[in-house]
């Protein structure tokens, strides 16, 4: 009996923002795609358990120590911010209210603004009295400088719905509740939510599985990817003010808003952990509550709140290295590519870089090659077959 094998250009494993955005982009190039998500709903991990902060470079230009890296991440955030706003303007929240940035350490102000200038971050100084009237509940007395920036809050669910719809219209097949059972070369078996086994074959497999990538490569390829887990905490409270409000200094609070709620994180308080989970660590949640109390004294009085814990991932071959939430594209096994965006806001940059690379590998010859493509094809051929190069 012959097996029924479904053929795709790319199988994407993981339906968070990265998998959804890549499906949207690759499907628009006419590629045949299968997107597999193991959970019953899409984007149930960090992609919805985050602050929903569509960065625009202001925070990372200041929070990353190395200047070159900070400016590069800030530029990628601006790129991602503009692309997401253009794709889903209706998902932008509070578009008419600019957030306020607070800088506690006066010695950092000059370096920060020079990084903003270099990266192209939009900002303008805000007088203290005006800032106080914008956010009366906040204590701004510890801030040495206050600026207005162009970051916004994002309704991530609406963005993901739009990406999903676009991918589906482009022909992407999406299976939720699906489990990869076996991988052999560029073939795989998938068990669907209703227990059927599908046999699939693809030109490439792309793993946009977030913290699930480590287990996938361990289980199917016996490979230990150098992926580390960093647990962070957020607290959700009834809305505390009209504008986003965040420090760039370590161990201070950063707050954005979604409708009637504020969501607050603590800068640089992530904990390196061995397994990803959503369990709240009381000590870390306490640090965050105290930082929020410093920013908005009395927020706790009588108000309900929810603590949220979630895990970020980074790729670092050096276990002792500092946290580096940078974009990553790795192909540890030929034809099997693992990708991590660093931040949600960097996903447009990551998926554009990867889309360009995949197009080079999968394009079908319908469009004529440019001279540089011809040279590249010749060089690649000669590299593969050294006898021709002689
Ligand atoms: C607390 C916190 C706050 C953050 N705040 C922000 C912010 O405000 N702004 C910002 O820009 N970034 C923020 N980030 C970072 C951002 O959330 C992540 O970079 C982004 O969500 C990663 O998206 P992803 O699609 O790559 O991974 P994920 O969201 O982890 O999605 C991976 C998907 O793969 C699925 N999966 C896993 N294993 C398998 C498998 N074996 N088979 C099939 N599917 C699988 C998962 O179920 C999941 O749906 C924050 C992160 C955290 C943890």
GROMACS .gro file of C-alpha atoms and ligand atoms in nm:
model
  443
    1UNK     CA    1   0.000   0.000   0.000
    2UNK     CA    2   0.144   0.344  -0.091
    3UNK     CA    3   0.156   0.614   0.176
    4UNK     CA    4  -0.026   0.939   0.113
    5UNK     CA    5   0.248   1.205   0.149
    6UNK     CA    6   0.163   1.576   0.154
    7UNK     CA    7   0.432   1.796   0.001
    8UNK     CA    8   0.515   2.151   0.113
    9UNK     CA    9   0.785   2.405   0.042
   10UNK     CA   10   0.819   2.480   0.413
   11UNK     CA   11   0.684   2.320   0.730
   12UNK     CA   12   0.677   2.573   1.015
   13UNK     CA   13   0.675   2.437   1.368
   14UNK     CA   14   0.535   2.681   1.625
   15UNK     CA   15   0.246   2.927   1.585
   16UNK     CA   16   0.349   3.226   1.796
   17UNK     CA   17   0.419   3.565   1.639
   18UNK     CA   18   0.726   3.433   1.456
   19UNK     CA   19   0.549   3.138   1.292
   20UNK     CA   20   0.243   3.346   1.205
   21UNK     CA   21   0.443   3.633   1.056
   22UNK     CA   22   0.665   3.400   0.857
   23UNK     CA   23   0.358   3.214   0.725
   24UNK     CA   24   0.207   3.546   0.617
   25UNK     CA   25   0.525   3.651   0.435
   26UNK     CA   26   0.618   3.319   0.275
   27UNK     CA   27   0.262   3.252   0.160
   28UNK     CA   28   0.265   3.588  -0.022
   29UNK     CA   29   0.564   3.457  -0.222
   30UNK     CA   30   0.348   3.168  -0.337
   31UNK     CA   31   0.517   2.904  -0.123
   32UNK     CA   32   0.318   2.605  -0.003
   33UNK     CA   33   0.320   2.600   0.374
   34UNK     CA   34   0.211   2.390   0.668
   35UNK     CA   35   0.208   2.558   1.010
   36UNK     CA   36   0.203   2.321   1.308
   37UNK     CA   37   0.109   2.440   1.657
   38UNK     CA   38   0.106   2.191   1.940
   39UNK     CA   39  -0.137   2.382   2.162
   40UNK     CA   40  -0.510   2.399   2.085
   41UNK     CA   41  -0.486   2.777   2.031
   42UNK     CA   42  -0.230   2.984   1.844
   43UNK     CA   43   0.021   3.209   2.023
   44UNK     CA   44  -0.063   3.083   2.372
   45UNK     CA   45   0.295   3.129   2.501
   46UNK     CA   46   0.511   3.441   2.538
   47UNK     CA   47   0.353   3.596   2.229
   48UNK     CA   48   0.039   3.674   2.430
   49UNK     CA   49   0.185   3.656   2.784
   50UNK     CA   50   0.405   3.959   2.719
   51UNK     CA   51   0.366   4.331   2.782
   52UNK     CA   52   0.231   4.398   2.434
   53UNK     CA   53   0.477   4.684   2.406
   54UNK     CA   54   0.555   4.770   2.046
   55UNK     CA   55   0.897   4.915   2.111
   56UNK     CA   56   1.045   5.194   1.905
   57UNK     CA   57   1.406   5.174   2.017
   58UNK     CA   58   1.385   5.405   2.319
   59UNK     CA   59   1.412   5.134   2.583
   60UNK     CA   60   1.673   4.902   2.431
   61UNK     CA   61   1.902   5.185   2.318
   62UNK     CA   62   1.945   5.257   2.688
   63UNK     CA   63   1.910   4.919   2.857
   64UNK     CA   64   2.165   4.721   2.652
   65UNK     CA   65   2.515   4.792   2.782
   66UNK     CA   66   2.716   4.760   2.462
   67UNK     CA   67   2.651   5.072   2.255
   68UNK     CA   68   2.683   4.914   1.910
   69UNK     CA   69   2.447   4.630   2.000
   70UNK     CA   70   2.203   4.871   2.167
   71UNK     CA   71   2.186   5.094   1.859
   72UNK     CA   72   2.142   4.792   1.631
   73UNK     CA   73   1.856   4.651   1.840
   74UNK     CA   74   1.697   4.997   1.857
   75UNK     CA   75   1.710   5.021   1.475
   76UNK     CA   76   1.552   4.676   1.438
   77UNK     CA   77   1.279   4.779   1.679
   78UNK     CA   78   1.206   5.092   1.474
   79UNK     CA   79   1.192   4.875   1.160
   80UNK     CA   80   0.957   4.627   1.330
   81UNK     CA   81   0.745   4.899   1.486
   82UNK     CA   82   0.683   5.069   1.152
   83UNK     CA   83   0.610   4.745   0.969
   84UNK     CA   84   0.361   4.621   1.229
   85UNK     CA   85   0.186   4.959   1.247
   86UNK     CA   86   0.152   4.967   0.869
   87UNK     CA   87   0.021   4.609   0.855
   88UNK     CA   88  -0.223   4.634   1.146
   89UNK     CA   89  -0.291   4.999   1.237
   90UNK     CA   90  -0.614   4.897   1.409
   91UNK     CA   91  -0.414   4.688   1.659
   92UNK     CA   92  -0.228   4.994   1.788
   93UNK     CA   93  -0.363   5.114   2.122
   94UNK     CA   94  -0.349   5.471   2.255
   95UNK     CA   95  -0.197   5.594   1.928
   96UNK     CA   96  -0.275   5.953   2.030
   97UNK     CA   97  -0.085   5.939   2.363
   98UNK     CA   98   0.292   5.928   2.374
   99UNK     CA   99   0.457   5.737   2.659
  100UNK     CA  100   0.697   5.903   2.899
  101UNK     CA  101   1.052   5.778   2.955
  102UNK     CA  102   1.213   5.839   3.292
  103UNK     CA  103   1.588   5.840   3.346
  104UNK     CA  104   1.691   5.809   3.709
  105UNK     CA  105   2.068   5.824   3.666
  106UNK     CA  106   2.163   6.175   3.553
  107UNK     CA  107   2.500   6.050   3.423
  108UNK     CA  108   2.322   5.833   3.165
  109UNK     CA  109   2.120   6.107   3.001
  110UNK     CA  110   2.379   6.232   2.753
  111UNK     CA  111   2.484   5.883   2.642
  112UNK     CA  112   2.119   5.781   2.609
  113UNK     CA  113   2.018   6.073   2.388
  114UNK     CA  114   2.328   6.031   2.173
  115UNK     CA  115   2.233   5.662   2.120
  116UNK     CA  116   1.877   5.767   2.036
  117UNK     CA  117   2.015   6.016   1.783
  118UNK     CA  118   2.237   5.754   1.624
  119UNK     CA  119   1.958   5.494   1.601
  120UNK     CA  120   1.695   5.742   1.479
  121UNK     CA  121   1.470   5.712   1.786
  122UNK     CA  122   1.208   5.988   1.800
  123UNK     CA  123   1.204   6.171   2.137
  124UNK     CA  124   1.162   6.510   2.291
  125UNK     CA  125   1.226   6.637   2.644
  126UNK     CA  126   0.919   6.679   2.860
  127UNK     CA  127   0.896   6.943   3.134
  128UNK     CA  128   0.843   6.787   3.476
  129UNK     CA  129   0.526   6.989   3.547
  130UNK     CA  130   0.371   6.877   3.218
  131UNK     CA  131   0.468   6.514   3.286
  132UNK     CA  132   0.313   6.529   3.633
  133UNK     CA  133  -0.012   6.662   3.492
  134UNK     CA  134  -0.011   6.380   3.231
  135UNK     CA  135   0.024   6.114   3.500
  136UNK     CA  136  -0.089   6.258   3.836
  137UNK     CA  137  -0.080   5.923   4.020
  138UNK     CA  138   0.293   5.876   3.952
  139UNK     CA  139   0.584   5.990   4.165
  140UNK     CA  140   0.828   6.139   3.914
  141UNK     CA  141   1.053   6.301   4.176
  142UNK     CA  142   1.329   6.039   4.135
  143UNK     CA  143   1.360   6.096   3.759
  144UNK     CA  144   1.661   6.310   3.659
  145UNK     CA  145   1.516   6.355   3.309
  146UNK     CA  146   1.183   6.293   3.140
  147UNK     CA  147   1.121   6.244   2.767
  148UNK     CA  148   0.831   6.172   2.538
  149UNK     CA  149   0.881   5.885   2.290
  150UNK     CA  150   0.681   5.712   2.017
  151UNK     CA  151   0.645   5.355   2.153
  152UNK     CA  152   0.287   5.221   2.163
  153UNK     CA  153   0.084   4.938   2.312
  154UNK     CA  154  -0.034   4.667   2.078
  155UNK     CA  155  -0.341   4.445   2.079
  156UNK     CA  156  -0.134   4.138   1.999
  157UNK     CA  157  -0.436   3.911   1.952
  158UNK     CA  158  -0.567   4.132   1.674
  159UNK     CA  159  -0.227   4.140   1.503
  160UNK     CA  160  -0.203   3.760   1.518
  161UNK     CA  161  -0.555   3.716   1.384
  162UNK     CA  162  -0.468   3.937   1.089
  163UNK     CA  163  -0.143   3.750   1.021
  164UNK     CA  164  -0.329   3.418   1.042
  165UNK     CA  165  -0.601   3.534   0.803
  166UNK     CA  166  -0.344   3.658   0.554
  167UNK     CA  167  -0.148   3.333   0.575
  168UNK     CA  168  -0.465   3.129   0.525
  169UNK     CA  169  -0.569   3.341   0.227
  170UNK     CA  170  -0.222   3.274   0.088
  171UNK     CA  171  -0.292   2.900   0.108
  172UNK     CA  172  -0.114   2.811   0.435
  173UNK     CA  173  -0.255   2.503   0.607
  174UNK     CA  174  -0.267   2.554   0.982
  175UNK     CA  175  -0.298   2.262   1.225
  176UNK     CA  176  -0.345   2.338   1.594
  177UNK     CA  177  -0.318   2.068   1.858
  178UNK     CA  178  -0.075   1.889   1.625
  179UNK     CA  179   0.228   1.691   1.737
  180UNK     CA  180   0.541   1.605   1.541
  181UNK     CA  181   0.591   1.234   1.593
  182UNK     CA  182   0.889   1.150   1.375
  183UNK     CA  183   1.138   1.331   1.153
  184UNK     CA  184   1.350   1.154   0.898
  185UNK     CA  185   1.555   1.380   0.672
  186UNK     CA  186   1.302   1.615   0.517
  187UNK     CA  187   1.005   1.390   0.590
  188UNK     CA  188   0.796   1.389   0.904
  189UNK     CA  189   0.492   1.228   1.061
  190UNK     CA  190   0.242   1.453   1.235
  191UNK     CA  191  -0.037   1.345   1.468
  192UNK     CA  192  -0.335   1.580   1.433
  193UNK     CA  193  -0.571   1.693   1.710
  194UNK     CA  194  -0.820   1.422   1.610
  195UNK     CA  195  -0.557   1.147   1.620
  196UNK     CA  196  -0.486   1.106   1.248
  197UNK     CA  197  -0.128   1.055   1.133
  198UNK     CA  198  -0.017   1.266   0.837
  199UNK     CA  199   0.301   1.205   0.640
  200UNK     CA  200   0.459   1.525   0.515
  201UNK     CA  201   0.762   1.615   0.310
  202UNK     CA  202   0.912   1.964   0.278
  203UNK     CA  203   1.195   2.155   0.113
  204UNK     CA  204   1.276   2.301   0.455
  205UNK     CA  205   1.160   2.281   0.815
  206UNK     CA  206   1.160   2.602   1.020
  207UNK     CA  207   1.127   2.583   1.399
  208UNK     CA  208   0.965   2.898   1.539
  209UNK     CA  209   0.885   2.709   1.857
  210UNK     CA  210   1.022   2.957   2.112
  211UNK     CA  211   1.126   2.771   2.424
  212UNK     CA  212   0.999   2.446   2.263
  213UNK     CA  213   1.293   2.443   2.018
  214UNK     CA  214   1.535   2.289   2.267
  215UNK     CA  215   1.323   1.976   2.319
  216UNK     CA  216   1.249   1.941   1.947
  217UNK     CA  217   1.619   1.929   1.853
  218UNK     CA  218   1.696   1.710   2.153
  219UNK     CA  219   1.419   1.459   2.073
  220UNK     CA  220   1.451   1.438   1.696
  221UNK     CA  221   1.819   1.509   1.629
  222UNK     CA  222   1.987   1.422   1.961
  223UNK     CA  223   2.129   1.775   1.957
  224UNK     CA  224   2.163   2.011   2.254
  225UNK     CA  225   2.094   2.362   2.125
  226UNK     CA  226   2.258   2.630   2.343
  227UNK     CA  227   1.920   2.776   2.438
  228UNK     CA  228   1.882   2.937   2.780
  229UNK     CA  229   1.561   3.022   2.965
  230UNK     CA  230   1.504   3.353   3.145
  231UNK     CA  231   1.197   3.390   3.361
  232UNK     CA  232   1.042   3.738   3.392
  233UNK     CA  233   0.739   3.864   3.581
  234UNK     CA  234   0.464   4.108   3.496
  235UNK     CA  235   0.173   4.240   3.700
  236UNK     CA  236  -0.164   4.334   3.550
  237UNK     CA  237  -0.365   4.599   3.738
  238UNK     CA  238  -0.664   4.822   3.665
  239UNK     CA  239  -0.539   5.112   3.456
  240UNK     CA  240  -0.322   5.358   3.650
  241UNK     CA  241  -0.283   5.646   3.405
  242UNK     CA  242  -0.331   5.780   3.056
  243UNK     CA  243   0.025   5.743   2.923
  244UNK     CA  244   0.277   5.462   2.913
  245UNK     CA  245   0.548   5.531   3.170
  246UNK     CA  246   0.882   5.357   3.196
  247UNK     CA  247   1.230   5.389   3.336
  248UNK     CA  248   1.529   5.282   3.128
  249UNK     CA  249   1.732   5.217   3.445
  250UNK     CA  250   1.776   4.862   3.582
  251UNK     CA  251   1.545   4.736   3.860
  252UNK     CA  252   1.283   5.003   3.791
  253UNK     CA  253   0.931   4.960   3.657
  254UNK     CA  254   0.808   4.986   3.299
  255UNK     CA  255   0.434   5.025   3.237
  256UNK     CA  256   0.216   5.008   2.926
  257UNK     CA  257  -0.164   4.992   2.907
  258UNK     CA  258  -0.423   4.780   2.728
  259UNK     CA  259  -0.773   4.923   2.745
  260UNK     CA  260  -0.875   4.941   3.110
  261UNK     CA  261  -0.561   4.765   3.236
  262UNK     CA  262  -0.197   4.848   3.295
  263UNK     CA  263   0.073   4.586   3.256
  264UNK     CA  264   0.398   4.643   3.438
  265UNK     CA  265   0.739   4.476   3.420
  266UNK     CA  266   1.064   4.515   3.609
  267UNK     CA  267   1.374   4.608   3.410
  268UNK     CA  268   1.660   4.358   3.417
  269UNK     CA  269   1.515   4.125   3.676
  270UNK     CA  270   1.503   3.805   3.467
  271UNK     CA  271   1.607   3.481   3.634
  272UNK     CA  272   1.812   3.217   3.451
  273UNK     CA  273   1.623   2.889   3.491
  274UNK     CA  274   1.653   2.532   3.369
  275UNK     CA  275   1.296   2.472   3.249
  276UNK     CA  276   1.034   2.711   3.114
  277UNK     CA  277   0.713   2.735   3.314
  278UNK     CA  278   0.449   2.987   3.416
  279UNK     CA  279   0.486   2.952   3.794
  280UNK     CA  280   0.514   3.285   3.975
  281UNK     CA  281   0.819   3.322   4.201
  282UNK     CA  282   0.696   3.520   4.502
  283UNK     CA  283   1.029   3.695   4.563
  284UNK     CA  284   1.048   3.819   4.204
  285UNK     CA  285   0.683   3.927   4.203
  286UNK     CA  286   0.754   4.114   4.528
  287UNK     CA  287   1.046   4.302   4.366
  288UNK     CA  288   0.814   4.407   4.087
  289UNK     CA  289   0.538   4.519   4.325
  290UNK     CA  290   0.788   4.734   4.518
  291UNK     CA  291   0.916   4.894   4.196
  292UNK     CA  292   0.558   4.972   4.094
  293UNK     CA  293   0.493   5.120   4.439
  294UNK     CA  294   0.793   5.350   4.392
  295UNK     CA  295   0.652   5.464   4.059
  296UNK     CA  296   0.283   5.483   4.153
  297UNK     CA  297   0.261   5.499   4.533
  298UNK     CA  298  -0.050   5.339   4.670
  299UNK     CA  299  -0.144   5.139   4.355
  300UNK     CA  300  -0.206   4.832   4.568
  301UNK     CA  301  -0.464   4.982   4.798
  302UNK     CA  302  -0.783   4.791   4.739
  303UNK     CA  303  -0.709   4.709   4.376
  304UNK     CA  304  -0.716   4.358   4.232
  305UNK     CA  305  -0.407   4.244   4.044
  306UNK     CA  306  -0.272   3.939   3.862
  307UNK     CA  307   0.090   3.829   3.861
  308UNK     CA  308   0.216   3.672   3.538
  309UNK     CA  309   0.537   3.477   3.487
  310UNK     CA  310   0.677   3.391   3.147
  311UNK     CA  311   1.004   3.280   2.991
  312UNK     CA  312   1.223   3.447   2.733
  313UNK     CA  313   1.484   3.247   2.545
  314UNK     CA  314   1.826   3.330   2.417
  315UNK     CA  315   2.082   3.143   2.214
  316UNK     CA  316   2.427   3.147   2.368
  317UNK     CA  317   2.700   2.887   2.328
  318UNK     CA  318   2.858   3.032   2.643
  319UNK     CA  319   2.646   2.933   2.945
  320UNK     CA  320   2.808   3.204   3.159
  321UNK     CA  321   2.756   3.488   2.909
  322UNK     CA  322   2.532   3.783   2.989
  323UNK     CA  323   2.171   3.763   2.872
  324UNK     CA  324   2.147   3.840   2.503
  325UNK     CA  325   1.795   3.854   2.367
  326UNK     CA  326   1.910   3.892   2.009
  327UNK     CA  327   1.753   3.756   1.695
  328UNK     CA  328   1.891   3.414   1.601
  329UNK     CA  329   1.881   3.205   1.283
  330UNK     CA  330   2.060   2.870   1.306
  331UNK     CA  331   2.062   2.563   1.085
  332UNK     CA  332   2.220   2.299   1.307
  333UNK     CA  333   2.090   2.021   1.080
  334UNK     CA  334   2.077   2.079   0.701
  335UNK     CA  335   1.722   2.174   0.605
  336UNK     CA  336   1.614   2.232   0.968
  337UNK     CA  337   1.632   2.597   1.073
  338UNK     CA  338   1.572   2.726   1.426
  339UNK     CA  339   1.475   3.093   1.472
  340UNK     CA  340   1.426   3.321   1.772
  341UNK     CA  341   1.320   3.685   1.748
  342UNK     CA  342   1.461   3.827   2.071
  343UNK     CA  343   1.169   4.065   2.105
  344UNK     CA  344   0.825   4.052   1.948
  345UNK     CA  345   0.903   4.391   1.794
  346UNK     CA  346   1.204   4.244   1.613
  347UNK     CA  347   0.998   3.972   1.443
  348UNK     CA  348   0.947   4.176   1.121
  349UNK     CA  349   1.324   4.215   1.084
  350UNK     CA  350   1.392   3.849   1.160
  351UNK     CA  351   1.122   3.719   0.927
  352UNK     CA  352   1.230   3.950   0.643
  353UNK     CA  353   1.591   3.832   0.667
  354UNK     CA  354   1.479   3.470   0.675
  355UNK     CA  355   1.222   3.515   0.397
  356UNK     CA  356   1.496   3.651   0.168
  357UNK     CA  357   1.720   3.354   0.248
  358UNK     CA  358   1.446   3.098   0.199
  359UNK     CA  359   1.339   3.256  -0.128
  360UNK     CA  360   1.693   3.212  -0.262
  361UNK     CA  361   1.676   2.844  -0.171
  362UNK     CA  362   1.321   2.770  -0.281
  363UNK     CA  363   1.245   2.996  -0.578
  364UNK     CA  364   1.128   2.804  -0.883
  365UNK     CA  365   1.289   2.991  -1.173
  366UNK     CA  366   0.975   3.180  -1.282
  367UNK     CA  367   1.155   3.514  -1.237
  368UNK     CA  368   1.478   3.568  -1.432
  369UNK     CA  369   1.801   3.567  -1.233
  370UNK     CA  370   1.993   3.890  -1.177
  371UNK     CA  371   2.366   3.894  -1.266
  372UNK     CA  372   2.456   3.862  -0.897
  373UNK     CA  373   2.229   3.555  -0.870
  374UNK     CA  374   2.407   3.396  -1.168
  375UNK     CA  375   2.749   3.461  -1.014
  376UNK     CA  376   2.627   3.327  -0.679
  377UNK     CA  377   2.487   3.014  -0.844
  378UNK     CA  378   2.819   2.954  -1.023
  379UNK     CA  379   3.025   3.006  -0.709
  380UNK     CA  380   2.798   2.777  -0.508
  381UNK     CA  381   2.815   2.508  -0.776
  382UNK     CA  382   3.195   2.532  -0.789
  383UNK     CA  383   3.218   2.514  -0.412
  384UNK     CA  384   3.008   2.196  -0.413
  385UNK     CA  385   3.203   2.038  -0.700
  386UNK     CA  386   3.570   2.137  -0.661
  387UNK     CA  387   3.678   1.950  -0.976
  388UNK     CA  388   3.486   2.205  -1.190
  389UNK     CA  389   3.675   2.492  -1.028
  390UNK     CA  390   4.015   2.367  -1.143
  391LIG     C1  391   0.747   3.842   3.026
  391LIG     C2  392   0.777   3.878   2.884
  391LIG     C3  393   0.748   4.006   2.839
  391LIG     C4  394   0.779   4.043   2.708
  391LIG     N1  395   0.740   4.165   2.663
  391LIG     C5  396   0.762   4.199   2.534
  391LIG     C6  397   0.712   4.322   2.485
  391LIG     O1  398   0.638   4.393   2.553
  391LIG     N2  399   0.747   4.358   2.358
  391LIG     C7  400   0.824   4.279   2.278
  391LIG     O2  401   0.854   4.321   2.166
  391LIG     N3  402   0.866   4.156   2.320
  391LIG     C8  403   0.835   4.114   2.446
  391LIG     N4  404   0.873   3.991   2.491
  391LIG     C9  405   0.938   3.898   2.398
  391LIG    C10  406   0.833   3.831   2.307
  391LIG     O3  407   0.719   3.794   2.380
  391LIG    C11  408   0.894   3.709   2.239
  391LIG     O4  409   1.015   3.745   2.176
  391LIG    C12  410   0.801   3.654   2.131
  391LIG     O5  411   0.672   3.634   2.181
  391LIG    C13  412   0.856   3.522   2.079
  391LIG     O6  413   0.764   3.476   1.983
  391LIG     P1  414   0.782   3.335   1.914
  391LIG     O7  415   0.669   3.319   1.819
  391LIG     O8  416   0.920   3.322   1.859
  391LIG     O9  417   0.775   3.231   2.033
  391LIG     P2  418   0.652   3.187   2.123
  391LIG    O10  419   0.560   3.296   2.155
  391LIG    O11  420   0.715   3.111   2.237
  391LIG    O12  421   0.573   3.086   2.031
  391LIG    C14  422   0.621   2.957   2.007
  391LIG    C15  423   0.504   2.869   1.969
  391LIG    O13  424   0.555   2.740   1.937
  391LIG    C16  425   0.470   2.642   1.995
  391LIG     N5  426   0.547   2.520   2.012
  391LIG    C17  427   0.643   2.492   2.103
  391LIG     N6  428   0.688   2.367   2.087
  391LIG    C18  429   0.620   2.314   1.981
  391LIG    C19  430   0.621   2.187   1.917
  391LIG     N7  431   0.699   2.088   1.958
  391LIG     N8  432   0.538   2.168   1.811
  391LIG    C20  433   0.454   2.268   1.769
  391LIG     N9  434   0.448   2.390   1.829
  391LIG    C21  435   0.531   2.412   1.933
  391LIG    C22  436   0.427   2.705   2.126
  391LIG    O14  437   0.310   2.643   2.176
  391LIG    C23  438   0.405   2.850   2.085
  391LIG    O15  439   0.276   2.873   2.038
  391LIG    C24  440   0.842   3.950   2.621
  391LIG    C25  441   0.869   3.821   2.666
  391LIG    C26  442   0.835   3.783   2.795
  391LIG    C27  443   0.862   3.644   2.840
   0.00000   0.00000   0.00000
